[in-house]
Amino acid sequence: MRPTLPRCVINPTYLAQRTRASENWTDAKARVRKSYREWLRASPEIQTMYSLNMPVSSIRTKVREQFERHRYVNQLKVVDVLLFQSHAEYQETLNYWKQLNHVMKYFRKEENPQVSLPKNFVSGFLEGRN
């Protein structure tokens, strides 16, 4: 008898959720906290999946920065869209649908402080950047 090898099953519905609108601000805040905690809990797995050469604490710090960017949003519909986008990113990241450069774009400043985005279109064009 030949030993059976474990199969890598691709499940496109892994981590899938139905999109829904928040009923009120209390519901929205609870959903944001849940999303934030999911990202924090997945940080060690993200580090190993993508073989990131950085500590888990820096990944968690970057997650916090991304959530803090939208701290003062005061429209419920905007919060719902941001939650949808956050979960889509989460699903794509943990399903390994991203490449390493897609994950590393969040760490561009930490990766190399000398490399920065061009200040305007013309200077970027002359440097050969998009």
PDB file of N, CA and C in Angstrom, residues 14-109:
ATOM      1  N   TYR A  14     -13.464  29.666   2.459  1.00  0.00           N
ATOM      2  CA  TYR A  14     -12.832  29.713   3.767  1.00  0.00           C
ATOM      3  C   TYR A  14     -12.787  31.168   4.241  1.00  0.00           C
ATOM      4  N   LEU A  15     -13.257  31.416   5.415  1.00  0.00           N
ATOM      5  CA  LEU A  15     -13.321  32.742   6.036  1.00  0.00           C
ATOM      6  C   LEU A  15     -14.363  33.657   5.392  1.00  0.00           C
ATOM      7  N   ALA A  16     -15.194  33.135   4.517  1.00  0.00           N
ATOM      8  CA  ALA A  16     -16.203  33.976   3.868  1.00  0.00           C
ATOM      9  C   ALA A  16     -17.294  34.353   4.865  1.00  0.00           C
ATOM     10  N   GLN A  17     -17.797  35.560   4.716  1.00  0.00           N
ATOM     11  CA  GLN A  17     -18.889  36.057   5.550  1.00  0.00           C
ATOM     12  C   GLN A  17     -19.907  36.733   4.649  1.00  0.00           C
ATOM     13  N   ARG A  18     -21.130  36.750   5.117  1.00  0.00           N
ATOM     14  CA  ARG A  18     -22.142  37.510   4.395  1.00  0.00           C
ATOM     15  C   ARG A  18     -21.967  38.985   4.717  1.00  0.00           C
ATOM     16  N   THR A  19     -22.106  39.806   3.711  1.00  0.00           N
ATOM     17  CA  THR A  19     -22.026  41.242   3.925  1.00  0.00           C
ATOM     18  C   THR A  19     -23.321  41.712   4.565  1.00  0.00           C
ATOM     19  N   ARG A  20     -23.184  42.504   5.600  1.00  0.00           N
ATOM     20  CA  ARG A  20     -24.382  43.020   6.255  1.00  0.00           C
ATOM     21  C   ARG A  20     -24.109  44.419   6.761  1.00  0.00           C
ATOM     22  N   ALA A  21     -25.176  45.162   6.948  1.00  0.00           N
ATOM     23  CA  ALA A  21     -25.069  46.523   7.469  1.00  0.00           C
ATOM     24  C   ALA A  21     -25.205  46.484   8.983  1.00  0.00           C
ATOM     25  N   SER A  22     -24.512  47.387   9.633  1.00  0.00           N
ATOM     26  CA  SER A  22     -24.617  47.492  11.087  1.00  0.00           C
ATOM     27  C   SER A  22     -25.967  48.095  11.446  1.00  0.00           C
ATOM     28  N   GLU A  23     -26.554  47.591  12.508  1.00  0.00           N
ATOM     29  CA  GLU A  23     -27.862  48.082  12.932  1.00  0.00           C
ATOM     30  C   GLU A  23     -27.763  49.453  13.594  1.00  0.00           C
ATOM     31  N   ASN A  24     -26.714  49.638  14.395  1.00  0.00           N
ATOM     32  CA  ASN A  24     -26.512  50.901  15.106  1.00  0.00           C
ATOM     33  C   ASN A  24     -25.028  51.024  15.440  1.00  0.00           C
ATOM     34  N   TRP A  25     -24.673  52.088  16.157  1.00  0.00           N
ATOM     35  CA  TRP A  25     -23.268  52.323  16.472  1.00  0.00           C
ATOM     36  C   TRP A  25     -22.705  51.265  17.410  1.00  0.00           C
ATOM     37  N   THR A  26     -23.511  50.751  18.311  1.00  0.00           N
ATOM     38  CA  THR A  26     -23.042  49.707  19.224  1.00  0.00           C
ATOM     39  C   THR A  26     -22.663  48.451  18.442  1.00  0.00           C
ATOM     40  N   ASP A  27     -23.494  48.094  17.490  1.00  0.00           N
ATOM     41  CA  ASP A  27     -23.215  46.939  16.640  1.00  0.00           C
ATOM     42  C   ASP A  27     -21.961  47.175  15.803  1.00  0.00           C
ATOM     43  N   ALA A  28     -21.825  48.367  15.252  1.00  0.00           N
ATOM     44  CA  ALA A  28     -20.657  48.685  14.422  1.00  0.00           C
ATOM     45  C   ALA A  28     -19.374  48.614  15.242  1.00  0.00           C
ATOM     46  N   LYS A  29     -19.403  49.159  16.449  1.00  0.00           N
ATOM     47  CA  LYS A  29     -18.206  49.121  17.301  1.00  0.00           C
ATOM     48  C   LYS A  29     -17.825  47.690  17.654  1.00  0.00           C
ATOM     49  N   ALA A  30     -18.818  46.863  17.927  1.00  0.00           N
ATOM     50  CA  ALA A  30     -18.542  45.457  18.244  1.00  0.00           C
ATOM     51  C   ALA A  30     -17.935  44.741  17.037  1.00  0.00           C
ATOM     52  N   ARG A  31     -18.438  45.045  15.852  1.00  0.00           N
ATOM     53  CA  ARG A  31     -17.902  44.422  14.640  1.00  0.00           C
ATOM     54  C   ARG A  31     -16.475  44.883  14.359  1.00  0.00           C
ATOM     55  N   VAL A  32     -16.186  46.161  14.627  1.00  0.00           N
ATOM     56  CA  VAL A  32     -14.827  46.674  14.430  1.00  0.00           C
ATOM     57  C   VAL A  32     -13.872  45.992  15.404  1.00  0.00           C
ATOM     58  N   ARG A  33     -14.281  45.866  16.666  1.00  0.00           N
ATOM     59  CA  ARG A  33     -13.433  45.186  17.654  1.00  0.00           C
ATOM     60  C   ARG A  33     -13.178  43.734  17.253  1.00  0.00           C
ATOM     61  N   LYS A  34     -14.207  43.062  16.759  1.00  0.00           N
ATOM     62  CA  LYS A  34     -14.057  41.667  16.332  1.00  0.00           C
ATOM     63  C   LYS A  34     -13.061  41.569  15.180  1.00  0.00           C
ATOM     64  N   SER A  35     -13.182  42.467  14.216  1.00  0.00           N
ATOM     65  CA  SER A  35     -12.267  42.467  13.076  1.00  0.00           C
ATOM     66  C   SER A  35     -10.834  42.745  13.522  1.00  0.00           C
ATOM     67  N   TYR A  36     -10.683  43.717  14.407  1.00  0.00           N
ATOM     68  CA  TYR A  36      -9.356  44.067  14.921  1.00  0.00           C
ATOM     69  C   TYR A  36      -8.731  42.875  15.642  1.00  0.00           C
ATOM     70  N   ARG A  37      -9.493  42.196  16.464  1.00  0.00           N
ATOM     71  CA  ARG A  37      -8.973  41.034  17.200  1.00  0.00           C
ATOM     72  C   ARG A  37      -8.617  39.892  16.254  1.00  0.00           C
ATOM     73  N   GLU A  38      -9.407  39.709  15.206  1.00  0.00           N
ATOM     74  CA  GLU A  38      -9.081  38.666  14.224  1.00  0.00           C
ATOM     75  C   GLU A  38      -7.729  38.939  13.577  1.00  0.00           C
ATOM     76  N   TRP A  39      -7.492  40.199  13.209  1.00  0.00           N
ATOM     77  CA  TRP A  39      -6.212  40.559  12.609  1.00  0.00           C
ATOM     78  C   TRP A  39      -5.065  40.324  13.585  1.00  0.00           C
ATOM     79  N   LEU A  40      -5.257  40.722  14.852  1.00  0.00           N
ATOM     80  CA  LEU A  40      -4.185  40.545  15.830  1.00  0.00           C
ATOM     81  C   LEU A  40      -3.889  39.065  16.065  1.00  0.00           C
ATOM     82  N   ARG A  41      -4.925  38.260  16.148  1.00  0.00           N
ATOM     83  CA  ARG A  41      -4.722  36.820  16.368  1.00  0.00           C
ATOM     84  C   ARG A  41      -4.067  36.149  15.164  1.00  0.00           C
ATOM     85  N   ALA A  42      -4.286  36.681  13.986  1.00  0.00           N
ATOM     86  CA  ALA A  42      -3.727  36.077  12.778  1.00  0.00           C
ATOM     87  C   ALA A  42      -2.305  36.549  12.482  1.00  0.00           C
ATOM     88  N   SER A  43      -1.802  37.514  13.219  1.00  0.00           N
ATOM     89  CA  SER A  43      -0.470  38.064  12.942  1.00  0.00           C
ATOM     90  C   SER A  43       0.634  37.011  12.941  1.00  0.00           C
ATOM     91  N   PRO A  44       0.708  36.110  13.928  1.00  0.00           N
ATOM     92  CA  PRO A  44       1.762  35.087  13.859  1.00  0.00           C
ATOM     93  C   PRO A  44       1.631  34.179  12.632  1.00  0.00           C
ATOM     94  N   GLU A  45       0.408  33.864  12.266  1.00  0.00           N
ATOM     95  CA  GLU A  45       0.196  33.019  11.090  1.00  0.00           C
ATOM     96  C   GLU A  45       0.608  33.754   9.813  1.00  0.00           C
ATOM     97  N   ILE A  46       0.322  35.046   9.746  1.00  0.00           N
ATOM     98  CA  ILE A  46       0.720  35.845   8.580  1.00  0.00           C
ATOM     99  C   ILE A  46       2.236  35.876   8.474  1.00  0.00           C
ATOM    100  N   GLN A  47       2.902  36.020   9.617  1.00  0.00           N
ATOM    101  CA  GLN A  47       4.364  36.058   9.620  1.00  0.00           C
ATOM    102  C   GLN A  47       4.949  34.759   9.067  1.00  0.00           C
ATOM    103  N   THR A  48       4.410  33.623   9.487  1.00  0.00           N
ATOM    104  CA  THR A  48       4.958  32.350   9.012  1.00  0.00           C
ATOM    105  C   THR A  48       4.536  32.042   7.575  1.00  0.00           C
ATOM    106  N   MET A  49       3.298  32.373   7.201  1.00  0.00           N
ATOM    107  CA  MET A  49       2.831  32.079   5.841  1.00  0.00           C
ATOM    108  C   MET A  49       3.654  32.804   4.790  1.00  0.00           C
ATOM    109  N   TYR A  50       3.914  34.079   5.040  1.00  0.00           N
ATOM    110  CA  TYR A  50       4.615  34.899   4.061  1.00  0.00           C
ATOM    111  C   TYR A  50       6.110  34.992   4.347  1.00  0.00           C
ATOM    112  N   SER A  51       6.605  34.265   5.347  1.00  0.00           N
ATOM    113  CA  SER A  51       8.028  34.257   5.727  1.00  0.00           C
ATOM    114  C   SER A  51       8.554  35.674   5.903  1.00  0.00           C
ATOM    115  N   LEU A  52       7.825  36.468   6.667  1.00  0.00           N
ATOM    116  CA  LEU A  52       8.216  37.856   6.886  1.00  0.00           C
ATOM    117  C   LEU A  52       9.385  37.917   7.856  1.00  0.00           C
ATOM    118  N   ASN A  53      10.359  38.721   7.513  1.00  0.00           N
ATOM    119  CA  ASN A  53      11.553  38.864   8.335  1.00  0.00           C
ATOM    120  C   ASN A  53      11.362  40.037   9.293  1.00  0.00           C
ATOM    121  N   MET A  54      10.356  39.938  10.140  1.00  0.00           N
ATOM    122  CA  MET A  54      10.066  40.979  11.123  1.00  0.00           C
ATOM    123  C   MET A  54       9.309  40.335  12.270  1.00  0.00           C
ATOM    124  N   PRO A  55       9.387  40.940  13.440  1.00  0.00           N
ATOM    125  CA  PRO A  55       8.679  40.353  14.580  1.00  0.00           C
ATOM    126  C   PRO A  55       7.166  40.515  14.452  1.00  0.00           C
ATOM    127  N   VAL A  56       6.450  39.669  15.155  1.00  0.00           N
ATOM    128  CA  VAL A  56       4.986  39.715  15.146  1.00  0.00           C
ATOM    129  C   VAL A  56       4.500  41.049  15.698  1.00  0.00           C
ATOM    130  N   SER A  57       5.254  41.617  16.628  1.00  0.00           N
ATOM    131  CA  SER A  57       4.843  42.895  17.223  1.00  0.00           C
ATOM    132  C   SER A  57       4.778  44.008  16.189  1.00  0.00           C
ATOM    133  N   SER A  58       5.677  44.006  15.210  1.00  0.00           N
ATOM    134  CA  SER A  58       5.622  45.055  14.185  1.00  0.00           C
ATOM    135  C   SER A  58       4.428  44.847  13.250  1.00  0.00           C
ATOM    136  N   ILE A  59       4.030  43.604  13.026  1.00  0.00           N
ATOM    137  CA  ILE A  59       2.834  43.342  12.221  1.00  0.00           C
ATOM    138  C   ILE A  59       1.607  43.843  12.968  1.00  0.00           C
ATOM    139  N   ARG A  60       1.556  43.570  14.260  1.00  0.00           N
ATOM    140  CA  ARG A  60       0.425  44.031  15.063  1.00  0.00           C
ATOM    141  C   ARG A  60       0.397  45.558  15.146  1.00  0.00           C
ATOM    142  N   THR A  61       1.556  46.176  15.212  1.00  0.00           N
ATOM    143  CA  THR A  61       1.611  47.639  15.226  1.00  0.00           C
ATOM    144  C   THR A  61       1.066  48.210  13.922  1.00  0.00           C
ATOM    145  N   LYS A  62       1.410  47.587  12.813  1.00  0.00           N
ATOM    146  CA  LYS A  62       0.916  48.058  11.513  1.00  0.00           C
ATOM    147  C   LYS A  62      -0.594  47.865  11.397  1.00  0.00           C
ATOM    148  N   VAL A  63      -1.106  46.769  11.944  1.00  0.00           N
ATOM    149  CA  VAL A  63      -2.557  46.549  11.951  1.00  0.00           C
ATOM    150  C   VAL A  63      -3.229  47.659  12.744  1.00  0.00           C
ATOM    151  N   ARG A  64      -2.659  47.977  13.890  1.00  0.00           N
ATOM    152  CA  ARG A  64      -3.229  49.042  14.718  1.00  0.00           C
ATOM    153  C   ARG A  64      -3.209  50.376  13.978  1.00  0.00           C
ATOM    154  N   GLU A  65      -2.105  50.678  13.290  1.00  0.00           N
ATOM    155  CA  GLU A  65      -2.022  51.922  12.518  1.00  0.00           C
ATOM    156  C   GLU A  65      -3.122  51.985  11.460  1.00  0.00           C
ATOM    157  N   GLN A  66      -3.358  50.870  10.783  1.00  0.00           N
ATOM    158  CA  GLN A  66      -4.383  50.852   9.741  1.00  0.00           C
ATOM    159  C   GLN A  66      -5.775  51.071  10.324  1.00  0.00           C
ATOM    160  N   PHE A  67      -6.043  50.518  11.505  1.00  0.00           N
ATOM    161  CA  PHE A  67      -7.343  50.744  12.139  1.00  0.00           C
ATOM    162  C   PHE A  67      -7.436  52.170  12.679  1.00  0.00           C
ATOM    163  N   GLU A  68      -6.335  52.705  13.193  1.00  0.00           N
ATOM    164  CA  GLU A  68      -6.341  54.067  13.740  1.00  0.00           C
ATOM    165  C   GLU A  68      -6.546  55.118  12.649  1.00  0.00           C
ATOM    166  N   ARG A  69      -6.175  54.807  11.423  1.00  0.00           N
ATOM    167  CA  ARG A  69      -6.382  55.761  10.324  1.00  0.00           C
ATOM    168  C   ARG A  69      -7.844  56.159  10.193  1.00  0.00           C
ATOM    169  N   HIS A  70      -8.744  55.251  10.534  1.00  0.00           N
ATOM    170  CA  HIS A  70     -10.177  55.484  10.355  1.00  0.00           C
ATOM    171  C   HIS A  70     -10.901  55.626  11.685  1.00  0.00           C
ATOM    172  N   ARG A  71     -10.188  56.043  12.691  1.00  0.00           N
ATOM    173  CA  ARG A  71     -10.765  56.120  14.035  1.00  0.00           C
ATOM    174  C   ARG A  71     -11.925  57.106  14.124  1.00  0.00           C
ATOM    175  N   TYR A  72     -11.837  58.208  13.432  1.00  0.00           N
ATOM    176  CA  TYR A  72     -12.817  59.281  13.591  1.00  0.00           C
ATOM    177  C   TYR A  72     -13.874  59.304  12.487  1.00  0.00           C
ATOM    178  N   VAL A  73     -14.110  58.197  11.844  1.00  0.00           N
ATOM    179  CA  VAL A  73     -15.191  58.105  10.862  1.00  0.00           C
ATOM    180  C   VAL A  73     -16.505  58.174  11.623  1.00  0.00           C
ATOM    181  N   ASN A  74     -17.412  59.048  11.171  1.00  0.00           N
ATOM    182  CA  ASN A  74     -18.654  59.241  11.925  1.00  0.00           C
ATOM    183  C   ASN A  74     -19.914  58.938  11.110  1.00  0.00           C
ATOM    184  N   GLN A  75     -19.767  58.174  10.045  1.00  0.00           N
ATOM    185  CA  GLN A  75     -20.933  57.760   9.260  1.00  0.00           C
ATOM    186  C   GLN A  75     -21.007  56.236   9.278  1.00  0.00           C
ATOM    187  N   LEU A  76     -22.148  55.738   9.645  1.00  0.00           N
ATOM    188  CA  LEU A  76     -22.329  54.298   9.819  1.00  0.00           C
ATOM    189  C   LEU A  76     -22.107  53.519   8.525  1.00  0.00           C
ATOM    190  N   LYS A  77     -22.547  54.078   7.410  1.00  0.00           N
ATOM    191  CA  LYS A  77     -22.377  53.389   6.126  1.00  0.00           C
ATOM    192  C   LYS A  77     -20.902  53.300   5.738  1.00  0.00           C
ATOM    193  N   VAL A  78     -20.136  54.327   6.069  1.00  0.00           N
ATOM    194  CA  VAL A  78     -18.703  54.306   5.775  1.00  0.00           C
ATOM    195  C   VAL A  78     -18.013  53.241   6.623  1.00  0.00           C
ATOM    196  N   VAL A  79     -18.412  53.128   7.875  1.00  0.00           N
ATOM    197  CA  VAL A  79     -17.851  52.095   8.754  1.00  0.00           C
ATOM    198  C   VAL A  79     -18.149  50.710   8.185  1.00  0.00           C
ATOM    199  N   ASP A  80     -19.356  50.521   7.673  1.00  0.00           N
ATOM    200  CA  ASP A  80     -19.712  49.226   7.085  1.00  0.00           C
ATOM    201  C   ASP A  80     -18.849  48.907   5.866  1.00  0.00           C
ATOM    202  N   VAL A  81     -18.587  49.896   5.031  1.00  0.00           N
ATOM    203  CA  VAL A  81     -17.731  49.680   3.861  1.00  0.00           C
ATOM    204  C   VAL A  81     -16.308  49.353   4.305  1.00  0.00           C
ATOM    205  N   LEU A  82     -15.804  50.073   5.303  1.00  0.00           N
ATOM    206  CA  LEU A  82     -14.457  49.804   5.806  1.00  0.00           C
ATOM    207  C   LEU A  82     -14.364  48.407   6.417  1.00  0.00           C
ATOM    208  N   LEU A  83     -15.411  47.985   7.103  1.00  0.00           N
ATOM    209  CA  LEU A  83     -15.426  46.628   7.655  1.00  0.00           C
ATOM    210  C   LEU A  83     -15.409  45.584   6.543  1.00  0.00           C
ATOM    211  N   PHE A  84     -16.169  45.836   5.488  1.00  0.00           N
ATOM    212  CA  PHE A  84     -16.171  44.914   4.353  1.00  0.00           C
ATOM    213  C   PHE A  84     -14.779  44.824   3.728  1.00  0.00           C
ATOM    214  N   GLN A  85     -14.138  45.979   3.534  1.00  0.00           N
ATOM    215  CA  GLN A  85     -12.802  45.994   2.945  1.00  0.00           C
ATOM    216  C   GLN A  85     -11.789  45.304   3.855  1.00  0.00           C
ATOM    217  N   SER A  86     -11.922  45.522   5.154  1.00  0.00           N
ATOM    218  CA  SER A  86     -11.020  44.882   6.104  1.00  0.00           C
ATOM    219  C   SER A  86     -11.162  43.370   6.045  1.00  0.00           C
ATOM    220  N   HIS A  87     -12.395  42.897   6.002  1.00  0.00           N
ATOM    221  CA  HIS A  87     -12.577  41.446   5.962  1.00  0.00           C
ATOM    222  C   HIS A  87     -12.114  40.862   4.628  1.00  0.00           C
ATOM    223  N   ALA A  88     -12.295  41.598   3.544  1.00  0.00           N
ATOM    224  CA  ALA A  88     -11.809  41.119   2.248  1.00  0.00           C
ATOM    225  C   ALA A  88     -10.286  40.988   2.272  1.00  0.00           C
ATOM    226  N   GLU A  89      -9.596  41.984   2.834  1.00  0.00           N
ATOM    227  CA  GLU A  89      -8.136  41.918   2.975  1.00  0.00           C
ATOM    228  C   GLU A  89      -7.734  40.734   3.851  1.00  0.00           C
ATOM    229  N   TYR A  90      -8.457  40.557   4.947  1.00  0.00           N
ATOM    230  CA  TYR A  90      -8.175  39.470   5.882  1.00  0.00           C
ATOM    231  C   TYR A  90      -8.319  38.120   5.181  1.00  0.00           C
ATOM    232  N   GLN A  91      -9.400  37.955   4.444  1.00  0.00           N
ATOM    233  CA  GLN A  91      -9.638  36.695   3.749  1.00  0.00           C
ATOM    234  C   GLN A  91      -8.574  36.455   2.676  1.00  0.00           C
ATOM    235  N   GLU A  92      -8.239  37.481   1.913  1.00  0.00           N
ATOM    236  CA  GLU A  92      -7.223  37.327   0.869  1.00  0.00           C
ATOM    237  C   GLU A  92      -5.860  37.014   1.468  1.00  0.00           C
ATOM    238  N   THR A  93      -5.553  37.635   2.602  1.00  0.00           N
ATOM    239  CA  THR A  93      -4.254  37.417   3.235  1.00  0.00           C
ATOM    240  C   THR A  93      -4.146  36.005   3.792  1.00  0.00           C
ATOM    241  N   LEU A  94      -5.143  35.564   4.528  1.00  0.00           N
ATOM    242  CA  LEU A  94      -5.060  34.248   5.164  1.00  0.00           C
ATOM    243  C   LEU A  94      -5.313  33.096   4.202  1.00  0.00           C
ATOM    244  N   ASN A  95      -5.958  33.347   3.091  1.00  0.00           N
ATOM    245  CA  ASN A  95      -6.118  32.298   2.077  1.00  0.00           C
ATOM    246  C   ASN A  95      -4.904  32.214   1.162  1.00  0.00           C
ATOM    247  N   TYR A  96      -3.921  33.052   1.406  1.00  0.00           N
ATOM    248  CA  TYR A  96      -2.684  33.102   0.625  1.00  0.00           C
ATOM    249  C   TYR A  96      -2.980  33.429  -0.835  1.00  0.00           C
ATOM    250  N   TRP A  97      -3.898  34.366  -1.024  1.00  0.00           N
ATOM    251  CA  TRP A  97      -4.214  34.842  -2.361  1.00  0.00           C
ATOM    252  C   TRP A  97      -3.360  36.040  -2.734  1.00  0.00           C
ATOM    253  N   LYS A  98      -2.531  36.486  -1.826  1.00  0.00           N
ATOM    254  CA  LYS A  98      -1.658  37.630  -2.085  1.00  0.00           C
ATOM    255  C   LYS A  98      -0.237  37.134  -2.279  1.00  0.00           C
ATOM    256  N   GLN A  99       0.538  37.952  -2.962  1.00  0.00           N
ATOM    257  CA  GLN A  99       1.955  37.668  -3.062  1.00  0.00           C
ATOM    258  C   GLN A  99       2.676  38.481  -2.004  1.00  0.00           C
ATOM    259  N   LEU A 100       3.942  38.179  -1.817  1.00  0.00           N
ATOM    260  CA  LEU A 100       4.710  38.825  -0.759  1.00  0.00           C
ATOM    261  C   LEU A 100       4.740  40.344  -0.925  1.00  0.00           C
ATOM    262  N   ASN A 101       4.872  40.826  -2.150  1.00  0.00           N
ATOM    263  CA  ASN A 101       4.938  42.281  -2.345  1.00  0.00           C
ATOM    264  C   ASN A 101       3.621  42.963  -1.993  1.00  0.00           C
ATOM    265  N   HIS A 102       2.488  42.260  -2.103  1.00  0.00           N
ATOM    266  CA  HIS A 102       1.214  42.851  -1.697  1.00  0.00           C
ATOM    267  C   HIS A 102       1.165  43.050  -0.191  1.00  0.00           C
ATOM    268  N   VAL A 103       1.752  42.140   0.555  1.00  0.00           N
ATOM    269  CA  VAL A 103       1.787  42.263   2.011  1.00  0.00           C
ATOM    270  C   VAL A 103       2.822  43.305   2.418  1.00  0.00           C
ATOM    271  N   MET A 104       3.956  43.319   1.723  1.00  0.00           N
ATOM    272  CA  MET A 104       5.046  44.218   2.113  1.00  0.00           C
ATOM    273  C   MET A 104       4.768  45.679   1.775  1.00  0.00           C
ATOM    274  N   LYS A 105       3.756  45.967   0.963  1.00  0.00           N
ATOM    275  CA  LYS A 105       3.470  47.369   0.640  1.00  0.00           C
ATOM    276  C   LYS A 105       3.075  48.149   1.890  1.00  0.00           C
ATOM    277  N   TYR A 106       2.539  47.457   2.895  1.00  0.00           N
ATOM    278  CA  TYR A 106       2.177  48.128   4.142  1.00  0.00           C
ATOM    279  C   TYR A 106       3.407  48.486   4.968  1.00  0.00           C
ATOM    280  N   PHE A 107       4.522  47.817   4.712  1.00  0.00           N
ATOM    281  CA  PHE A 107       5.737  48.021   5.493  1.00  0.00           C
ATOM    282  C   PHE A 107       6.812  48.743   4.690  1.00  0.00           C
ATOM    283  N   ARG A 108       6.430  49.487   3.680  1.00  0.00           N
ATOM    284  CA  ARG A 108       7.408  50.124   2.801  1.00  0.00           C
ATOM    285  C   ARG A 108       8.344  51.053   3.571  1.00  0.00           C
ATOM    286  N   LYS A 109       7.814  51.857   4.482  1.00  0.00           N
ATOM    287  CA  LYS A 109       8.656  52.779   5.247  1.00  0.00           C
ATOM    288  C   LYS A 109       9.582  52.027   6.191  1.00  0.00           C
TER     289      LYS A 109
END
